[in-house]
Amino acid sequence: MTHPTPLLAQCVEHLRPRIDSALSQYTDLAADCPAELREAMRYSLLAPGKRIRPLLVLLSAQACGGGPETAMPAACAVEMVHTYSLIHDDLPAMDDDDLRRGRPTCHKKFGEALAILAGDALLALGFEVVARHIQPAAVAARCCAELAAAAGPCCLVGGQADDCLGKLRRSDSEDASPESGMVRLESIHQRKTGAMIAVSLRLGALAAGADAARLASLDRFGRCLGLAFQITDDLLDVRGAEAEVGKRLGKDSNRGKLTFPGLLGIDRSVRRAEELIDEGCDALAPLGSQADGLKAVARYVLERNL
Ligand code: GRG
């Protein structure tokens, strides 16, 4: 595995266990929740994910002068919504995957019905956590609205729908120019992957009371990071080590999906991801050294091998 930069290692060592402990507390549900449902939710949520999105929430709050505790409910909510999307994406009706976060997928372990319900429950719980625990109430309402938009029909679910409807097939672009293939690919991924990364940054900033100028810098950073994240995900799909990545690889290229390496080749995809990370880090300049944690995550995204 690539060793993270020392700065990232410090942030992660300090923050990741706190995120995991808060996720565990929020899913330590009352007796009214059926035990099997609780187990399926916690199995997927507490599995060893990278926690990139909650780290972005907390580091974005830090970049805007806020402490981790103010933004922790938003960090957990984003991870719950992300985990719901992974559980549903793995279902037989979607990507039909057996392995996730190095373990059997939720439906392989608990059956399809419980996996669907565990995803539904995590989605609802994420919004409850923001609505109840982000202060003041007006900020909580804004965070709920922004998270709903990022997870909803015009972003995450819409991008997934386009993907399921075959809009990411290579054959669709064979007659078209590589440029139009890139536009389509970037549009789907901006919604499917980018929106949840962008909203993670916005929620951290909102919880810390950031002004419009800081939000705008974080939006520019988020757009670059989201796309670079997807390019590295595509690169891992073609050249990663399955045991390290913890999910089935080669599936996108094998299923004829349009991918960045498929369109640009491996070397140009790597260069494009590097350019995006440089551009994203430049956008953080107005936030000064308080944004160093975010820059470290950006470098990690570039170098990640899981
Ligand atoms: C089912 C509504 C719905 C959406 C599914 C998340 C998703 C949309 C699809 C997953 C497949 C995929 C290729 C997504 C793009 C990149 C991505 C989101 C990877 C998974 O996120 P990581 O790498 O995973 O941050 P961990 O496990 O570390 O959290």
Short mmCIF file of C-alpha atoms and ligand atoms in Angstrom, two decimals:
data_model
loop_
_atom_site.label_atom_id
_atom_site.label_comp_id
_atom_site.label_asym_id
_atom_site.label_seq_id
_atom_site.Cartn_x
_atom_site.Cartn_y
_atom_site.Cartn_z
CA MET A 1 0.00 0.00 0.00
CA THR A 2 1.18 3.54 -0.73
CA HIS A 3 2.30 5.25 2.46
CA PRO A 4 0.34 8.43 3.04
CA THR A 5 2.23 11.70 3.48
CA PRO A 6 3.28 12.33 7.12
CA LEU A 7 0.73 15.15 7.36
CA LEU A 8 -2.10 12.91 6.18
CA ALA A 9 -0.92 10.16 8.51
CA GLN A 10 -1.21 12.62 11.43
CA CYS A 11 -4.72 13.74 10.39
CA VAL A 12 -5.91 10.21 9.79
CA GLU A 13 -4.44 8.74 12.96
CA HIS A 14 -6.15 11.47 14.91
CA LEU A 15 -9.50 11.65 13.06
CA ARG A 16 -10.32 8.22 11.62
CA PRO A 17 -10.80 6.48 15.00
CA ARG A 18 -13.01 9.38 16.12
CA ILE A 19 -15.13 9.00 12.97
CA ASP A 20 -15.43 5.23 13.51
CA SER A 21 -16.42 5.69 17.14
CA ALA A 22 -19.11 8.30 16.24
CA LEU A 23 -20.46 6.01 13.46
CA SER A 24 -20.67 3.19 15.97
CA GLN A 25 -22.51 5.36 18.51
CA TYR A 26 -25.04 6.60 15.95
CA THR A 27 -25.85 3.02 14.90
CA ASP A 28 -26.11 1.70 18.47
CA LEU A 29 -29.86 1.80 17.85
CA ALA A 30 -32.78 1.42 20.22
CA ALA A 31 -34.42 -1.99 20.77
CA ASP A 32 -37.19 -1.04 18.28
CA CYS A 33 -34.69 -1.60 15.46
CA PRO A 34 -34.65 -5.32 14.56
CA ALA A 35 -31.33 -6.89 15.57
CA GLU A 36 -30.67 -8.33 12.07
CA LEU A 37 -31.21 -4.92 10.45
CA ARG A 38 -28.90 -3.23 12.95
CA GLU A 39 -26.27 -5.90 12.30
CA ALA A 40 -26.49 -5.48 8.50
CA MET A 41 -26.23 -1.68 8.78
CA ARG A 42 -23.20 -1.86 11.07
CA TYR A 43 -21.56 -4.64 9.03
CA SER A 44 -21.36 -2.37 5.99
CA LEU A 45 -20.94 1.00 7.71
CA LEU A 46 -18.21 -0.04 10.14
CA ALA A 47 -16.30 -2.13 7.56
CA PRO A 48 -12.80 -0.81 6.86
CA GLY A 49 -13.56 1.94 4.30
CA LYS A 50 -11.10 4.74 3.66
CA ARG A 51 -13.49 7.33 5.22
CA ILE A 52 -12.42 9.87 2.58
CA ARG A 53 -15.74 11.75 2.66
CA PRO A 54 -15.99 12.15 6.46
CA LEU A 55 -12.32 13.18 6.54
CA LEU A 56 -13.14 15.82 3.92
CA VAL A 57 -16.03 17.09 6.08
CA LEU A 58 -13.81 17.43 9.16
CA LEU A 59 -10.81 18.87 7.31
CA SER A 60 -13.03 21.33 5.47
CA ALA A 61 -14.43 22.49 8.82
CA GLN A 62 -10.83 22.87 10.03
CA ALA A 63 -9.94 24.87 6.90
CA CYS A 64 -12.74 27.26 7.89
CA GLY A 65 -11.69 27.53 11.54
CA GLY A 66 -14.09 24.92 13.01
CA GLY A 67 -13.31 22.00 15.34
CA PRO A 68 -14.06 18.37 14.45
CA GLU A 69 -16.89 17.98 16.99
CA THR A 70 -19.09 20.66 15.34
CA ALA A 71 -18.89 18.88 12.00
CA MET A 72 -18.85 15.23 13.20
CA PRO A 73 -22.63 14.66 12.72
CA ALA A 74 -22.29 15.82 9.09
CA ALA A 75 -19.20 13.62 8.62
CA CYS A 76 -21.15 10.57 9.85
CA ALA A 77 -24.21 11.44 7.75
CA VAL A 78 -22.16 11.64 4.57
CA GLU A 79 -20.55 8.25 5.31
CA MET A 80 -24.01 6.71 5.96
CA VAL A 81 -25.38 8.02 2.64
CA HIS A 82 -22.22 6.85 0.84
CA THR A 83 -22.48 3.39 2.43
CA TYR A 84 -26.15 3.10 1.44
CA SER A 85 -25.12 3.83 -2.16
CA LEU A 86 -22.40 1.16 -2.05
CA ILE A 87 -24.82 -1.47 -0.61
CA HIS A 88 -27.39 -0.74 -3.33
CA ASP A 89 -24.77 -0.49 -6.07
CA ASP A 90 -23.54 -3.99 -5.20
CA LEU A 91 -27.01 -5.58 -5.52
CA PRO A 92 -27.69 -8.11 -8.30
CA ALA A 93 -29.99 -5.60 -10.05
CA MET A 94 -27.11 -3.12 -10.26
CA ASP A 95 -23.41 -4.06 -10.32
CA ASP A 96 -23.91 -7.52 -8.82
CA ASP A 97 -20.73 -7.59 -6.75
CA ASP A 98 -19.60 -10.16 -4.18
CA LEU A 99 -16.81 -8.22 -2.50
CA ARG A 100 -16.77 -4.77 -0.87
CA ARG A 101 -14.31 -3.24 1.60
CA GLY A 102 -12.52 -6.59 1.61
CA ARG A 103 -15.61 -8.52 2.80
CA PRO A 104 -18.61 -10.26 1.23
CA THR A 105 -21.11 -7.61 0.11
CA CYS A 106 -24.11 -6.89 2.36
CA HIS A 107 -26.56 -8.95 0.25
CA LYS A 108 -24.12 -11.89 0.11
CA LYS A 109 -23.93 -11.90 3.89
CA PHE A 110 -27.53 -11.00 4.84
CA GLY A 111 -29.62 -11.63 1.71
CA GLU A 112 -31.05 -9.14 -0.76
CA ALA A 113 -34.08 -7.99 1.22
CA LEU A 114 -32.09 -7.08 4.33
CA ALA A 115 -29.36 -5.41 2.24
CA ILE A 116 -31.93 -3.19 0.52
CA LEU A 117 -33.43 -2.30 3.91
CA ALA A 118 -30.02 -1.67 5.50
CA GLY A 119 -29.27 0.81 2.68
CA ASP A 120 -32.67 2.48 3.11
CA ALA A 121 -32.16 2.73 6.88
CA LEU A 122 -28.67 4.26 6.56
CA LEU A 123 -29.98 6.85 4.11
CA ALA A 124 -32.77 7.91 6.49
CA LEU A 125 -30.51 7.81 9.56
CA GLY A 126 -27.96 10.09 7.87
CA PHE A 127 -30.57 12.82 7.50
CA GLU A 128 -31.84 12.33 11.06
CA VAL A 129 -28.31 12.74 12.43
CA VAL A 130 -27.79 16.05 10.58
CA ALA A 131 -31.24 17.39 11.46
CA ARG A 132 -30.87 16.58 15.17
CA HIS A 133 -27.19 17.25 15.84
CA ILE A 134 -25.95 20.08 13.60
CA GLN A 135 -26.35 23.47 15.29
CA PRO A 136 -27.96 25.96 14.81
CA ALA A 137 -31.17 24.59 13.29
CA ALA A 138 -30.94 26.86 10.22
CA VAL A 139 -27.51 25.39 9.37
CA ALA A 140 -28.88 21.86 9.94
CA ALA A 141 -31.74 22.58 7.50
CA ARG A 142 -29.29 23.90 4.87
CA CYS A 143 -27.02 20.87 5.33
CA CYS A 144 -30.03 18.52 4.90
CA ALA A 145 -31.07 20.29 1.71
CA GLU A 146 -27.55 20.20 0.23
CA LEU A 147 -27.02 16.55 1.17
CA ALA A 148 -30.42 15.62 -0.31
CA ALA A 149 -29.54 17.40 -3.57
CA ALA A 150 -26.16 15.62 -3.79
CA ALA A 151 -27.74 12.21 -3.08
CA GLY A 152 -30.82 12.83 -5.21
CA PRO A 153 -32.15 12.52 -8.76
CA CYS A 154 -29.96 15.20 -10.33
CA CYS A 155 -26.70 13.93 -8.76
CA LEU A 156 -25.90 10.52 -7.18
CA VAL A 157 -29.09 8.67 -8.15
CA GLY A 158 -29.25 10.41 -11.55
CA GLY A 159 -25.64 9.52 -12.37
CA GLN A 160 -26.29 5.94 -11.27
CA ALA A 161 -29.46 5.84 -13.44
CA ASP A 162 -27.51 7.01 -16.49
CA ASP A 163 -24.90 4.36 -15.72
CA CYS A 164 -27.55 1.61 -15.32
CA LEU A 165 -29.30 2.76 -18.51
CA GLY A 166 -26.07 2.18 -20.39
CA LYS A 167 -25.04 5.81 -20.95
CA LEU A 168 -21.49 4.90 -19.97
CA ARG A 169 -21.05 2.26 -22.68
CA ARG A 170 -17.99 2.52 -24.89
CA SER A 171 -20.02 1.61 -27.99
CA ASP A 172 -22.15 4.78 -27.62
CA SER A 173 -19.08 6.90 -28.16
CA GLU A 174 -17.49 4.95 -30.98
CA ASP A 175 -19.07 7.18 -33.65
CA ALA A 176 -18.63 10.30 -31.56
CA SER A 177 -15.45 12.32 -31.03
CA PRO A 178 -13.23 11.53 -28.00
CA GLU A 179 -14.14 15.03 -26.74
CA SER A 180 -17.86 14.23 -26.61
CA GLY A 181 -17.03 10.93 -24.85
CA MET A 182 -15.05 12.93 -22.25
CA VAL A 183 -17.91 15.38 -21.74
CA ARG A 184 -20.38 12.51 -21.17
CA LEU A 185 -18.00 10.63 -18.90
CA GLU A 186 -17.20 13.72 -16.82
CA SER A 187 -20.89 14.61 -16.54
CA ILE A 188 -21.88 11.18 -15.23
CA HIS A 189 -19.02 11.05 -12.75
CA GLN A 190 -19.49 14.62 -11.60
CA ARG A 191 -22.97 13.51 -10.48
CA LYS A 192 -22.22 9.94 -9.38
CA THR A 193 -18.95 10.53 -7.52
CA GLY A 194 -18.18 14.27 -7.57
CA ALA A 195 -21.38 15.54 -5.95
CA MET A 196 -20.89 13.54 -2.73
CA ILE A 197 -17.27 14.71 -2.51
CA ALA A 198 -18.28 18.33 -3.13
CA VAL A 199 -21.09 18.20 -0.56
CA SER A 200 -18.73 16.71 2.04
CA LEU A 201 -16.58 19.83 1.73
CA ARG A 202 -19.60 22.14 1.81
CA LEU A 203 -21.14 20.51 4.90
CA GLY A 204 -17.87 20.82 6.85
CA ALA A 205 -17.61 24.48 5.84
CA LEU A 206 -21.27 25.22 6.67
CA ALA A 207 -20.97 23.58 10.09
CA ALA A 208 -17.96 25.81 10.75
CA GLY A 209 -19.88 28.95 9.69
CA ALA A 210 -17.85 29.62 6.52
CA ASP A 211 -18.55 32.63 4.31
CA ALA A 212 -19.38 32.52 0.58
CA ALA A 213 -15.78 33.15 -0.51
CA ARG A 214 -14.50 30.10 1.40
CA LEU A 215 -17.36 27.98 0.08
CA ALA A 216 -16.45 29.03 -3.47
CA SER A 217 -12.79 28.01 -2.98
CA LEU A 218 -13.90 24.66 -1.56
CA ASP A 219 -16.31 24.14 -4.49
CA ARG A 220 -13.45 24.65 -6.97
CA PHE A 221 -11.26 22.25 -4.99
CA GLY A 222 -14.15 19.73 -4.77
CA ARG A 223 -14.77 19.72 -8.54
CA CYS A 224 -11.12 18.93 -9.22
CA LEU A 225 -10.84 16.36 -6.42
CA GLY A 226 -14.04 14.53 -7.44
CA LEU A 227 -12.86 14.07 -10.99
CA ALA A 228 -9.33 13.09 -9.94
CA PHE A 229 -10.85 10.56 -7.50
CA GLN A 230 -12.85 8.96 -10.32
CA ILE A 231 -9.83 8.85 -12.65
CA THR A 232 -7.77 7.08 -9.98
CA ASP A 233 -10.73 4.71 -9.37
CA ASP A 234 -10.74 3.85 -13.08
CA LEU A 235 -6.95 3.41 -13.02
CA LEU A 236 -7.23 1.07 -10.03
CA ASP A 237 -9.88 -0.90 -11.91
CA VAL A 238 -7.36 -1.66 -14.65
CA ARG A 239 -4.12 -1.94 -12.71
CA GLY A 240 -4.90 -2.34 -8.99
CA ALA A 241 -4.31 -5.39 -6.82
CA GLU A 242 -7.67 -6.94 -5.90
CA ALA A 243 -6.54 -8.07 -2.45
CA GLU A 244 -5.54 -4.52 -1.53
CA VAL A 245 -8.47 -2.70 -3.14
CA GLY A 246 -10.97 -5.07 -1.50
CA LYS A 247 -13.42 -5.25 -4.43
CA ARG A 248 -13.63 -6.98 -7.80
CA LEU A 249 -11.41 -5.28 -10.39
CA GLY A 250 -11.40 -5.09 -14.19
CA LYS A 251 -15.19 -5.08 -14.21
CA ASP A 252 -15.69 -1.68 -15.85
CA SER A 253 -13.33 -2.26 -18.76
CA ASN A 254 -14.53 -5.87 -19.14
CA ARG A 255 -18.18 -4.76 -19.32
CA GLY A 256 -17.42 -2.31 -22.11
CA LYS A 257 -17.82 0.74 -19.89
CA LEU A 258 -16.46 4.09 -20.92
CA THR A 259 -13.58 4.89 -18.56
CA PHE A 260 -10.85 7.53 -18.39
CA PRO A 261 -7.99 5.09 -19.19
CA GLY A 262 -10.17 3.66 -22.01
CA LEU A 263 -10.60 7.11 -23.49
CA LEU A 264 -7.26 8.80 -22.72
CA GLY A 265 -4.89 5.86 -22.13
CA ILE A 266 -3.16 5.21 -18.83
CA ASP A 267 -0.38 7.82 -19.03
CA ARG A 268 -2.66 10.70 -20.02
CA SER A 269 -5.17 9.68 -17.34
CA VAL A 270 -2.43 9.80 -14.70
CA ARG A 271 -1.32 13.23 -15.97
CA ARG A 272 -4.93 14.51 -16.02
CA ALA A 273 -5.42 13.41 -12.40
CA GLU A 274 -2.16 15.15 -11.40
CA GLU A 275 -3.19 18.37 -13.17
CA LEU A 276 -6.58 18.30 -11.44
CA ILE A 277 -5.02 17.86 -8.01
CA ASP A 278 -2.60 20.76 -8.66
CA GLU A 279 -5.50 22.94 -9.84
CA GLY A 280 -7.59 21.93 -6.81
CA CYS A 281 -4.78 22.73 -4.36
CA ASP A 282 -4.27 26.13 -6.03
CA ALA A 283 -7.95 26.88 -5.41
CA LEU A 284 -7.32 26.43 -1.67
CA ALA A 285 -4.66 29.19 -1.55
CA PRO A 286 -7.03 31.80 0.01
CA LEU A 287 -7.61 29.46 2.98
CA GLY A 288 -3.92 29.45 3.91
CA SER A 289 -2.26 26.76 6.03
CA GLN A 290 -5.57 25.77 7.68
CA ALA A 291 -6.28 23.91 4.42
CA ASP A 292 -3.11 21.79 4.58
CA GLY A 293 -5.09 18.73 5.73
CA LEU A 294 -7.30 18.96 2.63
CA LYS A 295 -4.23 19.25 0.40
CA ALA A 296 -2.81 16.13 2.03
CA VAL A 297 -6.02 14.18 1.31
CA ALA A 298 -5.83 15.38 -2.31
CA ARG A 299 -2.28 14.02 -2.64
CA TYR A 300 -3.40 10.76 -1.03
CA VAL A 301 -6.23 10.41 -3.58
CA LEU A 302 -3.63 10.67 -6.33
CA GLU A 303 -1.35 8.07 -4.79
CA ARG A 304 -3.96 5.71 -3.35
CA ASN A 305 -3.91 2.06 -4.24
CA LEU A 306 -7.10 1.00 -2.47
C1 GRG B 1 -26.97 2.98 -5.81
C2 GRG B 1 -27.81 5.36 -5.75
C3 GRG B 1 -26.72 4.43 -5.96
C4 GRG B 1 -25.50 4.94 -6.30
C5 GRG B 1 -24.29 4.16 -6.45
C6 GRG B 1 -21.33 4.81 -5.13
C7 GRG B 1 -21.89 4.40 -6.44
C8 GRG B 1 -23.16 5.04 -6.90
C9 GRG B 1 -21.33 3.45 -7.15
C10 GRG B 1 -20.14 2.67 -6.67
C11 GRG B 1 -19.33 2.24 -7.83
C12 GRG B 1 -18.35 3.28 -8.29
C13 GRG B 1 -17.43 2.87 -9.35
C14 GRG B 1 -18.29 4.48 -7.77
C15 GRG B 1 -17.34 5.51 -8.10
C16 GRG B 1 -16.24 5.63 -7.10
C17 GRG B 1 -16.66 5.31 -5.75
C18 GRG B 1 -17.80 6.03 -5.19
C19 GRG B 1 -15.97 4.38 -5.11
C20 GRG B 1 -16.22 3.94 -3.75
O1 GRG B 1 -15.81 4.90 -2.84
P1 GRG B 1 -14.49 4.71 -1.96
O2 GRG B 1 -13.34 4.28 -2.84
O3 GRG B 1 -14.92 3.48 -1.04
O4 GRG B 1 -14.28 5.96 -1.15
P2 GRG B 1 -14.69 3.24 0.52
O5 GRG B 1 -15.07 1.79 0.70
O6 GRG B 1 -13.25 3.48 0.86
O7 GRG B 1 -15.62 4.17 1.23
#
